[in-house]
Short mmCIF file of C-alpha atoms in Angstrom, two decimals:
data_model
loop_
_atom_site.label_atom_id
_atom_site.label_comp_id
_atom_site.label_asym_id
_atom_site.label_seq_id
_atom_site.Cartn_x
_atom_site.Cartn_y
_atom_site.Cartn_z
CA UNK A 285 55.61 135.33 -70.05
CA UNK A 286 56.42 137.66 -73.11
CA UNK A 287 60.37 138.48 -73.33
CA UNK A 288 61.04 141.88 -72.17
CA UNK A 289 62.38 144.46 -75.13
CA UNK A 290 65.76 145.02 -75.67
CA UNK A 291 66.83 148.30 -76.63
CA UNK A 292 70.26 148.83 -78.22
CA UNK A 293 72.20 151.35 -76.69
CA UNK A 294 72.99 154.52 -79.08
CA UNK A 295 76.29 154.48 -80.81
CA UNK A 296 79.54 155.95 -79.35
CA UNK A 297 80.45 159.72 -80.05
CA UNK A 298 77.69 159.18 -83.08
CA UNK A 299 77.63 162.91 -83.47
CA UNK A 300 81.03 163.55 -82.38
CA UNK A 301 83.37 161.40 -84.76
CA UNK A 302 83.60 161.43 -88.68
CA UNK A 303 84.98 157.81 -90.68
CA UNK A 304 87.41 158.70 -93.41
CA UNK A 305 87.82 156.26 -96.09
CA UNK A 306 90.45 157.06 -99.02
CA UNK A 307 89.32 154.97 -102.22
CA UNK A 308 89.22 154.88 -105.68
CA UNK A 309 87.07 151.83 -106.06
CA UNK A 310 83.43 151.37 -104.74
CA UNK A 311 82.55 151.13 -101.55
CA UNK A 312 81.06 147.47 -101.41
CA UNK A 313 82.61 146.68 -98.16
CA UNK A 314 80.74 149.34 -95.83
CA UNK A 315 78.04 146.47 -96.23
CA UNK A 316 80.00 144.21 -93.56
CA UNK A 317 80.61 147.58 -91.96
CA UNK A 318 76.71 148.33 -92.07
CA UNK A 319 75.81 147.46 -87.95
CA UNK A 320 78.88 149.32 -86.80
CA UNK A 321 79.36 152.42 -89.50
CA UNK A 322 75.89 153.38 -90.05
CA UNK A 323 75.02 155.41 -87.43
CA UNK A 324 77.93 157.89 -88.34
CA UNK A 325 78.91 160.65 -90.82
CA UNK A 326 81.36 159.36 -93.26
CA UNK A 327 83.85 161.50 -95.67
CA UNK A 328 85.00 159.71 -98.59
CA UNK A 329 88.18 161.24 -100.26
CA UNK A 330 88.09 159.82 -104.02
CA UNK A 331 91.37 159.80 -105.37
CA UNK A 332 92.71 158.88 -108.89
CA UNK A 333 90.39 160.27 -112.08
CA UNK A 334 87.69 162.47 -110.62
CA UNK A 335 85.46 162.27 -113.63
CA UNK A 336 84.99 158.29 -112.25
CA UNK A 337 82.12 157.44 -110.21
CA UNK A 338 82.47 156.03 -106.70
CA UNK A 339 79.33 154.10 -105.42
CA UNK A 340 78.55 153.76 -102.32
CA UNK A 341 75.77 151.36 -100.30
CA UNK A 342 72.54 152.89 -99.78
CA UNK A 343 72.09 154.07 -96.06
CA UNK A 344 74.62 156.02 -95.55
CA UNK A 345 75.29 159.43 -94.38
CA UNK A 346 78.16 160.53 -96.48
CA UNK A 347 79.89 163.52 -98.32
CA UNK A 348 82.45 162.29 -101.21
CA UNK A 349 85.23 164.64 -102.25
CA UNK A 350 87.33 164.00 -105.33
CA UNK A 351 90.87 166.14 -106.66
CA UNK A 352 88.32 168.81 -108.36
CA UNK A 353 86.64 169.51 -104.61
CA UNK A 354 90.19 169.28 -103.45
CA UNK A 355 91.26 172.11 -106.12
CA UNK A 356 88.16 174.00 -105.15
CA UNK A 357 88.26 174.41 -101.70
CA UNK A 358 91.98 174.81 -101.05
CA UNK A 359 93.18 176.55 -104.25
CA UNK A 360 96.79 176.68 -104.27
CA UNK A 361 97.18 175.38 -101.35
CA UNK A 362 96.05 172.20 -102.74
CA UNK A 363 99.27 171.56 -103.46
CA UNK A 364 100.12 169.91 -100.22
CA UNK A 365 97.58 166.95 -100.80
CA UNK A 366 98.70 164.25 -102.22
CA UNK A 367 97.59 162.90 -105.24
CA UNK A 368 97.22 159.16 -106.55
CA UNK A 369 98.38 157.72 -103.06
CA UNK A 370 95.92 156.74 -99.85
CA UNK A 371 97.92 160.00 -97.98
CA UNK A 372 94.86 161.95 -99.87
CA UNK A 373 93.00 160.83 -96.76
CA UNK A 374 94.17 163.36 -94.76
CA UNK A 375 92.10 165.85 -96.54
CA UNK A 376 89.15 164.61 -94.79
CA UNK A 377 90.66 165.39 -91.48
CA UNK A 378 91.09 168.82 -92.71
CA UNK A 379 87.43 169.56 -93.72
CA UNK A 380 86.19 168.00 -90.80
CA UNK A 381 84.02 169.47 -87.99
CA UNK A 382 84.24 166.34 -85.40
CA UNK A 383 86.37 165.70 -82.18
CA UNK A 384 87.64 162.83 -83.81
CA UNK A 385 88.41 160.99 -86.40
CA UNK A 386 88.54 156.97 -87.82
CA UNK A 387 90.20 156.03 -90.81
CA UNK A 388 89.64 152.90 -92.67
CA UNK A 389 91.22 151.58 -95.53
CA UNK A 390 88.80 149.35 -98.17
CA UNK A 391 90.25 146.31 -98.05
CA UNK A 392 90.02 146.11 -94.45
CA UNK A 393 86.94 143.83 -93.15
CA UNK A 394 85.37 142.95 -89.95
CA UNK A 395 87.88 140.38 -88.27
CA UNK A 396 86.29 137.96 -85.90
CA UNK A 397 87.82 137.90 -82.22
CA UNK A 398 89.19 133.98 -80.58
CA UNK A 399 85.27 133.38 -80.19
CA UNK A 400 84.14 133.67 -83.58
CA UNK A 401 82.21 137.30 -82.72
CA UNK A 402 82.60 140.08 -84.96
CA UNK A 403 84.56 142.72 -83.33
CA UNK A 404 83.32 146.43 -83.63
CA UNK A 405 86.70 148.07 -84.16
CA UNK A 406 85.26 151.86 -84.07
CA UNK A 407 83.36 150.91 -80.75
CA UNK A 408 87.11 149.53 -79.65
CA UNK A 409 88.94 152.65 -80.79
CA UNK A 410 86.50 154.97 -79.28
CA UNK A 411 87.32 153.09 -75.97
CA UNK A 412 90.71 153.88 -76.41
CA UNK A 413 90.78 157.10 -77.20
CA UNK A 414 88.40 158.12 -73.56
CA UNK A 415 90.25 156.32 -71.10
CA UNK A 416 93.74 157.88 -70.44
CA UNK A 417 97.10 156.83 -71.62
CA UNK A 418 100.13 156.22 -68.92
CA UNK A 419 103.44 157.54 -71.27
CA UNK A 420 105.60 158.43 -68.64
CA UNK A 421 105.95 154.94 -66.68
CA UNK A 422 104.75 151.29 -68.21
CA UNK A 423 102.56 149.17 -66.63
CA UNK A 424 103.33 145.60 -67.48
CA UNK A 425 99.91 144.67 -67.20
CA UNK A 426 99.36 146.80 -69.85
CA UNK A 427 96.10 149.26 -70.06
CA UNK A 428 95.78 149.74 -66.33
CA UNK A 429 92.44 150.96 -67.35
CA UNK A 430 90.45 147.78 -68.59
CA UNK A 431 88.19 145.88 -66.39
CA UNK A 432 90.16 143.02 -64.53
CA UNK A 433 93.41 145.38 -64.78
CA UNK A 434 95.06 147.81 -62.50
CA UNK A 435 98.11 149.51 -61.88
CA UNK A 436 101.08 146.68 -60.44
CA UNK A 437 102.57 146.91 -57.52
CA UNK A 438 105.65 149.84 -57.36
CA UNK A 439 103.38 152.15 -60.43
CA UNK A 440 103.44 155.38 -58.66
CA UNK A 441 100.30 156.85 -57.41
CA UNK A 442 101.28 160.41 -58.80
CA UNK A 443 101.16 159.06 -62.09
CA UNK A 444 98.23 156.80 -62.08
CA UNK A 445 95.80 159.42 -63.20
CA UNK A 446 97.12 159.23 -66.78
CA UNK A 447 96.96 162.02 -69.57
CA UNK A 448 94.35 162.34 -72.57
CA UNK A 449 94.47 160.19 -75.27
CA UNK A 450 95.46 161.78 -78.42
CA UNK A 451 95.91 158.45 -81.27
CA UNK A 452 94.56 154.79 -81.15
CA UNK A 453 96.47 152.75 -83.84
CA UNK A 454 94.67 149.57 -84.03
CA UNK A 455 96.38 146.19 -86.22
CA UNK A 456 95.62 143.56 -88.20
CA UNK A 457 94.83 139.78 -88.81
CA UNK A 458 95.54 137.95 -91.93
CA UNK A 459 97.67 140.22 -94.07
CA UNK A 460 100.42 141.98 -91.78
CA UNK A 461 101.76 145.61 -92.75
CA UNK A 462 105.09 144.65 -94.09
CA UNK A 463 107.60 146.51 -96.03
CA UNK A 464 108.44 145.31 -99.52
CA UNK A 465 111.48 143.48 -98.69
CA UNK A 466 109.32 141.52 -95.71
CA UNK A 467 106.80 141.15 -98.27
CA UNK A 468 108.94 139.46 -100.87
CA UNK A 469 110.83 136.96 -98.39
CA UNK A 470 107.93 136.12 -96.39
CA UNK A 471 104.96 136.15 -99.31
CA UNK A 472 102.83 133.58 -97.62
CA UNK A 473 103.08 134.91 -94.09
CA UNK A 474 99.44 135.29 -92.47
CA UNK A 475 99.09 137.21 -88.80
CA UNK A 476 96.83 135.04 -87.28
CA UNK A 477 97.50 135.63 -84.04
CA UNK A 478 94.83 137.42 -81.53
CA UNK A 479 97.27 139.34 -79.17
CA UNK A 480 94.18 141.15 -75.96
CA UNK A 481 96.05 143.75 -75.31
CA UNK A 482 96.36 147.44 -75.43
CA UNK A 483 99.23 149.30 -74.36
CA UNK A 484 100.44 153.16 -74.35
CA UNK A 485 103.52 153.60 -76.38
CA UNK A 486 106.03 155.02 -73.73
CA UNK A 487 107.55 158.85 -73.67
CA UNK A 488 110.65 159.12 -76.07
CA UNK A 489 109.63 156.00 -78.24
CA UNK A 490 108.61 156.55 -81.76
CA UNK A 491 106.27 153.73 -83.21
CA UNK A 492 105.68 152.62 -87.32
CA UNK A 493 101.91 154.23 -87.87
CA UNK A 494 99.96 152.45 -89.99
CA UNK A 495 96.88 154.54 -90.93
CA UNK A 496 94.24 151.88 -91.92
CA UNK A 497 92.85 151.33 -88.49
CA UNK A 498 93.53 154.29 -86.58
CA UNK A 499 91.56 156.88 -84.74
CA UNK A 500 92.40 160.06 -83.03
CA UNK A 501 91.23 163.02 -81.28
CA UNK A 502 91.36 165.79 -84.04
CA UNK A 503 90.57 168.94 -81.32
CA UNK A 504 93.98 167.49 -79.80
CA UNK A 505 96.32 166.45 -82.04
CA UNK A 506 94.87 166.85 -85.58
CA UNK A 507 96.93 169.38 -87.13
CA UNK A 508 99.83 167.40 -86.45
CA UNK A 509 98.08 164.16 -89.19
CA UNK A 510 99.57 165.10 -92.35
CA UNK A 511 100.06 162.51 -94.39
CA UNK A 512 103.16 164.20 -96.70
CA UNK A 513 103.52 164.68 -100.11
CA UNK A 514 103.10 160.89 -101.57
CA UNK A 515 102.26 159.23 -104.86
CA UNK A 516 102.31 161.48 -108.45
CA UNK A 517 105.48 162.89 -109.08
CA UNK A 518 106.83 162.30 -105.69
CA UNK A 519 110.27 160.12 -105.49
CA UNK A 520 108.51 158.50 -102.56
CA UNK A 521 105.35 156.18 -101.73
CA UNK A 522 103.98 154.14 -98.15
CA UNK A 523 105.74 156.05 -95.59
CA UNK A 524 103.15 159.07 -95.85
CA UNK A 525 101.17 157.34 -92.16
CA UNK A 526 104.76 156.60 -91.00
CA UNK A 527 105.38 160.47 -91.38
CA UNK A 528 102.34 161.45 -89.84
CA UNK A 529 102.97 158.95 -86.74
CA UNK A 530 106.62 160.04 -86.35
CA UNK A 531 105.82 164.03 -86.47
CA UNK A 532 102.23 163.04 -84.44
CA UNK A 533 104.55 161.01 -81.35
CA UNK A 534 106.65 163.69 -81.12
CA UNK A 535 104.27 166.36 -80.64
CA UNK A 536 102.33 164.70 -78.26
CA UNK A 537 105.33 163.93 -75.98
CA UNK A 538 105.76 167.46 -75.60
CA UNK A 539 102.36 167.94 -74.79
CA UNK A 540 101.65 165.42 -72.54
CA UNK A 541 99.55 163.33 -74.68
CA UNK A 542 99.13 159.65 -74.93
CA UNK A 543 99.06 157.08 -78.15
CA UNK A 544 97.51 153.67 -77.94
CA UNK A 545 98.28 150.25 -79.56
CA UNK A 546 96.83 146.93 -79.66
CA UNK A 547 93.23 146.27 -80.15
CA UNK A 548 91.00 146.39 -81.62
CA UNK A 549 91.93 144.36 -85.05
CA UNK A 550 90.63 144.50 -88.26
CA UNK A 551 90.68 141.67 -91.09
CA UNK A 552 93.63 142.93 -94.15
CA UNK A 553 91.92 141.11 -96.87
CA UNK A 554 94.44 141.12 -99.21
CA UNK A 555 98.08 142.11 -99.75
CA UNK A 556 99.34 144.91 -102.12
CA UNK A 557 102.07 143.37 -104.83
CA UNK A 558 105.84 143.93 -103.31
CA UNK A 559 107.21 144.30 -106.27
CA UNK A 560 105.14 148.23 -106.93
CA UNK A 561 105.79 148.48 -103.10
CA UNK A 562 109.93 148.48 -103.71
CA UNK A 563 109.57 150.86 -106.28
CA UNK A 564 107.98 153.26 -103.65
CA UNK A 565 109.70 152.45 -100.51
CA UNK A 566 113.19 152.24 -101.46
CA UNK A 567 114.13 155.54 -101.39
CA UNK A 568 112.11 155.35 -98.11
CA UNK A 569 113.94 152.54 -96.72
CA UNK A 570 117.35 154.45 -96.82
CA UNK A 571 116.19 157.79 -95.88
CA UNK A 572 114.52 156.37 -93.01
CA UNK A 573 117.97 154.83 -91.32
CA UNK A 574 117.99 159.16 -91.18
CA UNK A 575 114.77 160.09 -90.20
CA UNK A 576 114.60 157.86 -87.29
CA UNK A 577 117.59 159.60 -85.76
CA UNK A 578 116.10 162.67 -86.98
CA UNK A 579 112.92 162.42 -85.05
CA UNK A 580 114.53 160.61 -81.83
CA UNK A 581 117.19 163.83 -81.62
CA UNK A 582 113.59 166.40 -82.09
CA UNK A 583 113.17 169.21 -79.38
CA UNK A 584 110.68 171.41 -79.72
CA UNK A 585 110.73 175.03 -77.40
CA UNK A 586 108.96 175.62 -73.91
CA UNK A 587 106.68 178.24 -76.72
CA UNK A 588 105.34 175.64 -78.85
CA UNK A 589 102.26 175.04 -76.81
CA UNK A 590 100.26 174.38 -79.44
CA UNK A 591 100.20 171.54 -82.12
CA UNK A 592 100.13 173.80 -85.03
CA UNK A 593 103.07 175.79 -83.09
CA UNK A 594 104.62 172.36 -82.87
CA UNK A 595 104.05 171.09 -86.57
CA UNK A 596 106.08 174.54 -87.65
CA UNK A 597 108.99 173.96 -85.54
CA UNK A 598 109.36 169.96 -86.92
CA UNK A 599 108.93 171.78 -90.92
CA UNK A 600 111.95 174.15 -90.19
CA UNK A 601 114.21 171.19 -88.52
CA UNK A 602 113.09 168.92 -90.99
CA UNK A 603 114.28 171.96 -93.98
CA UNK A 604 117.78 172.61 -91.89
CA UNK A 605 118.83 168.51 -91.05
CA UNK A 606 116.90 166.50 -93.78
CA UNK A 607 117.02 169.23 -96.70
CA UNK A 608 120.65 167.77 -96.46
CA UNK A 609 119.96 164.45 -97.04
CA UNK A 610 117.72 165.05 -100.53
CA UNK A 611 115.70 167.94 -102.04
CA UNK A 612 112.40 166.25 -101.43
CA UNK A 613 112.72 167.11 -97.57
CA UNK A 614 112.75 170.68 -98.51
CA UNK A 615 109.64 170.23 -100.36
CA UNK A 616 107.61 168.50 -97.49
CA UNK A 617 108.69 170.70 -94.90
CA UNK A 618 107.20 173.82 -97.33
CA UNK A 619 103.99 171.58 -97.71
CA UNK A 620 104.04 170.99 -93.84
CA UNK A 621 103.70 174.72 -93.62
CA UNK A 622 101.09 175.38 -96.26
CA UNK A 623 99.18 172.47 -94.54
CA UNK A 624 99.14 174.29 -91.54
CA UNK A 625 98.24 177.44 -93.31
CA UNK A 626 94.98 175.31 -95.07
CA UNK A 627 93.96 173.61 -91.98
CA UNK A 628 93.77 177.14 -90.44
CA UNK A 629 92.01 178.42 -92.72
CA UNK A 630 89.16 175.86 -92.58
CA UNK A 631 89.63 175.52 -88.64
CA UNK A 632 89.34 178.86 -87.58
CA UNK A 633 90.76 178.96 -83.97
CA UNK A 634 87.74 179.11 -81.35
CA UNK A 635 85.01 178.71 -84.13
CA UNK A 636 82.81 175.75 -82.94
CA UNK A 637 82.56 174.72 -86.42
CA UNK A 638 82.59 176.33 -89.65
CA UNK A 639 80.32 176.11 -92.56
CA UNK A 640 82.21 174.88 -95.22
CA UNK A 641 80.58 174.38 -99.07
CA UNK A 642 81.93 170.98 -99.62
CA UNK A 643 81.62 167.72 -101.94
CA UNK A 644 78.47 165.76 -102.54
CA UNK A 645 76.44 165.23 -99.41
CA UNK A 646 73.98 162.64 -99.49
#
């Protein structure tokens, strides 16, 4: 008797999500990304010389934007995108015209899961981010959501509906995302542990936000995913995610959003030296015993119902309590506003998408 045909279900969202990838290399590894990427729209933000060319594997649907396109489509306001430094990633978020959004960095490869199967992390993530998040009481069985889960004993049933996901920060095996001082007394470290779990990061508890392997819903909390001013001619490198997640939590407490963390994992193929990594954080690592405080002590007005609303009332507390602690703060919290201002202007409120003359489609 002939085996009946299989057909493969169609992809996730496949119309309805974009995969950002910051790089200034070629793009050899979408090839172990091929079964699970190729189905979507990718936009590639090429940072670095834009006179270089960035190849990428035949197949996919892509549109590549380097600092010229950048220049070109923002003008001045340009200015607010960070240059030499993965925070140019955020650009893509801006020109987007999907619900949401997964970001990838390229030397992150398919990790395998305790069986030895290849684990579709964008499949995970978009798992995540359409079953609800429970911020305002923990379950300690963790996503009350999953199959062979629930909500425990004493959860309260007024609560057990949940409220939308807005951010799915997924993690890592092999190389762990350590600071340059972790990195330097623990150089041979490996994460090779496979933790099945996903959990909602409770109201009132900010989170470290590492933005290669991270998703989110861009109609609900997009605005709020800038990735600061980073890199060339900035006193300050690797906290431009940790930024973004601080100012991102915050907003979506107010609103009654949820974030996700836990699975799915990806494989960190290789770690970045800690010695360049110092030279970037340092400043970072001191300013942050401030901004932690900061962003814990953050109350935003009944009238900010919107994230953009939101994002304008963190710039002007960031410019009146951190402007204090160095000029710099000053500087992001004018490039918070003109990112607003950009992301506006390419996101016109109630337009279902916008037609936008953009980088090289393919």
């Amino acid at each position: 008797m002939a085996e009946p045909s299989t057909i493969s279900p169609a992809p996730l969202l496949k119309d309805e999500l974009d995969i950002v990838i910051p790089t200034i290399r070629n793009l050899d590894f979408l090839e172990m990304w091929r079964p699970f990427f190729q189905p979507y729209h990718l936009i590639i933000v090429q940072d670095g010389d834009p006179s270089k060319t960035i190849k990428v594997p035949e197949g996919f649907d892509y549109e590549l934007y380097n600092r010229n396109d950048i220049n070109r489509i923002l003008g001045p306001k340009s200015s607010c995108i960070s240059f030499k430094d993965s925070a140019c990633r955020c650009f893509g978020y801006m020109v987007s015209k999907k619900k949401y959004i997964y970001t990838i960095d390229d030397d992150c490869f398919v990790a395998k899961d305790p069986s030895g199967k290849d684990i579709n992390a964008l499949e995970q993530h978009i798992k995540n981010l359409l079953c609800p998040s429970t911020p305002f009481f923990f379950n300690t069985l963790y996503d009350p959501y999953r199959a062979g889960a629930d909500f425990v004993r004493g959860y309260p049933f007024s609560l057990r509906e949940g409220v939308p996901t807005a951010v799915s920060h997924g993690l890592w095996l092999n190389i762990p995302d350590y600071d340059a001082p972790t990195q330097l007394v623990k150089p041979l470290e490996r994460n090779t542990r496979y933790v099945d779990a996903i959990m909602t990061i409770p109201k009132g508890t900010l989170f470290p936000m590492c933005g290669m392997n991270l998703a989110f819903n861009r109609e609900l909390i997009g605005p709020a995913m800038y990735f600061g001013l980073m890199g060339d001619g900035q006193p300050i490198g690797r906290y431009d995610d940790m930024w973004a997640g601080w100012c991102t939590k915050v907003i979506c407490d107010h609103l009654g959003l949820g974030v996700k963390t836990g699975l799915p994992y990806i494989w960190h193929s290789k770690a970045s030296n800690p010695f360049v990594n110092l030279k970037k954080e340092y400043k970072g690592i001191y300013w942050q015993e401030e901004l932690i405080p900061f962003f814990q002590s953050v109350t935003l007005p009944k009238d900010c119902t919107s994230v953009q609303k939101c994002y304008i009332e963190i710039s002007k507390q960031v410019k009146a309590k951190l402007g204090k602690v160095d000029d710099y703060f000053n500087k992001l919290a004018d490039a918070m506003v003109t990112w607003i201002e950009a992301w506006d202007e390419l996101n016109p409120s109630g337009a279902k998408s916008a037609e936008l003359s953009n980088g090289a489609s393919k």
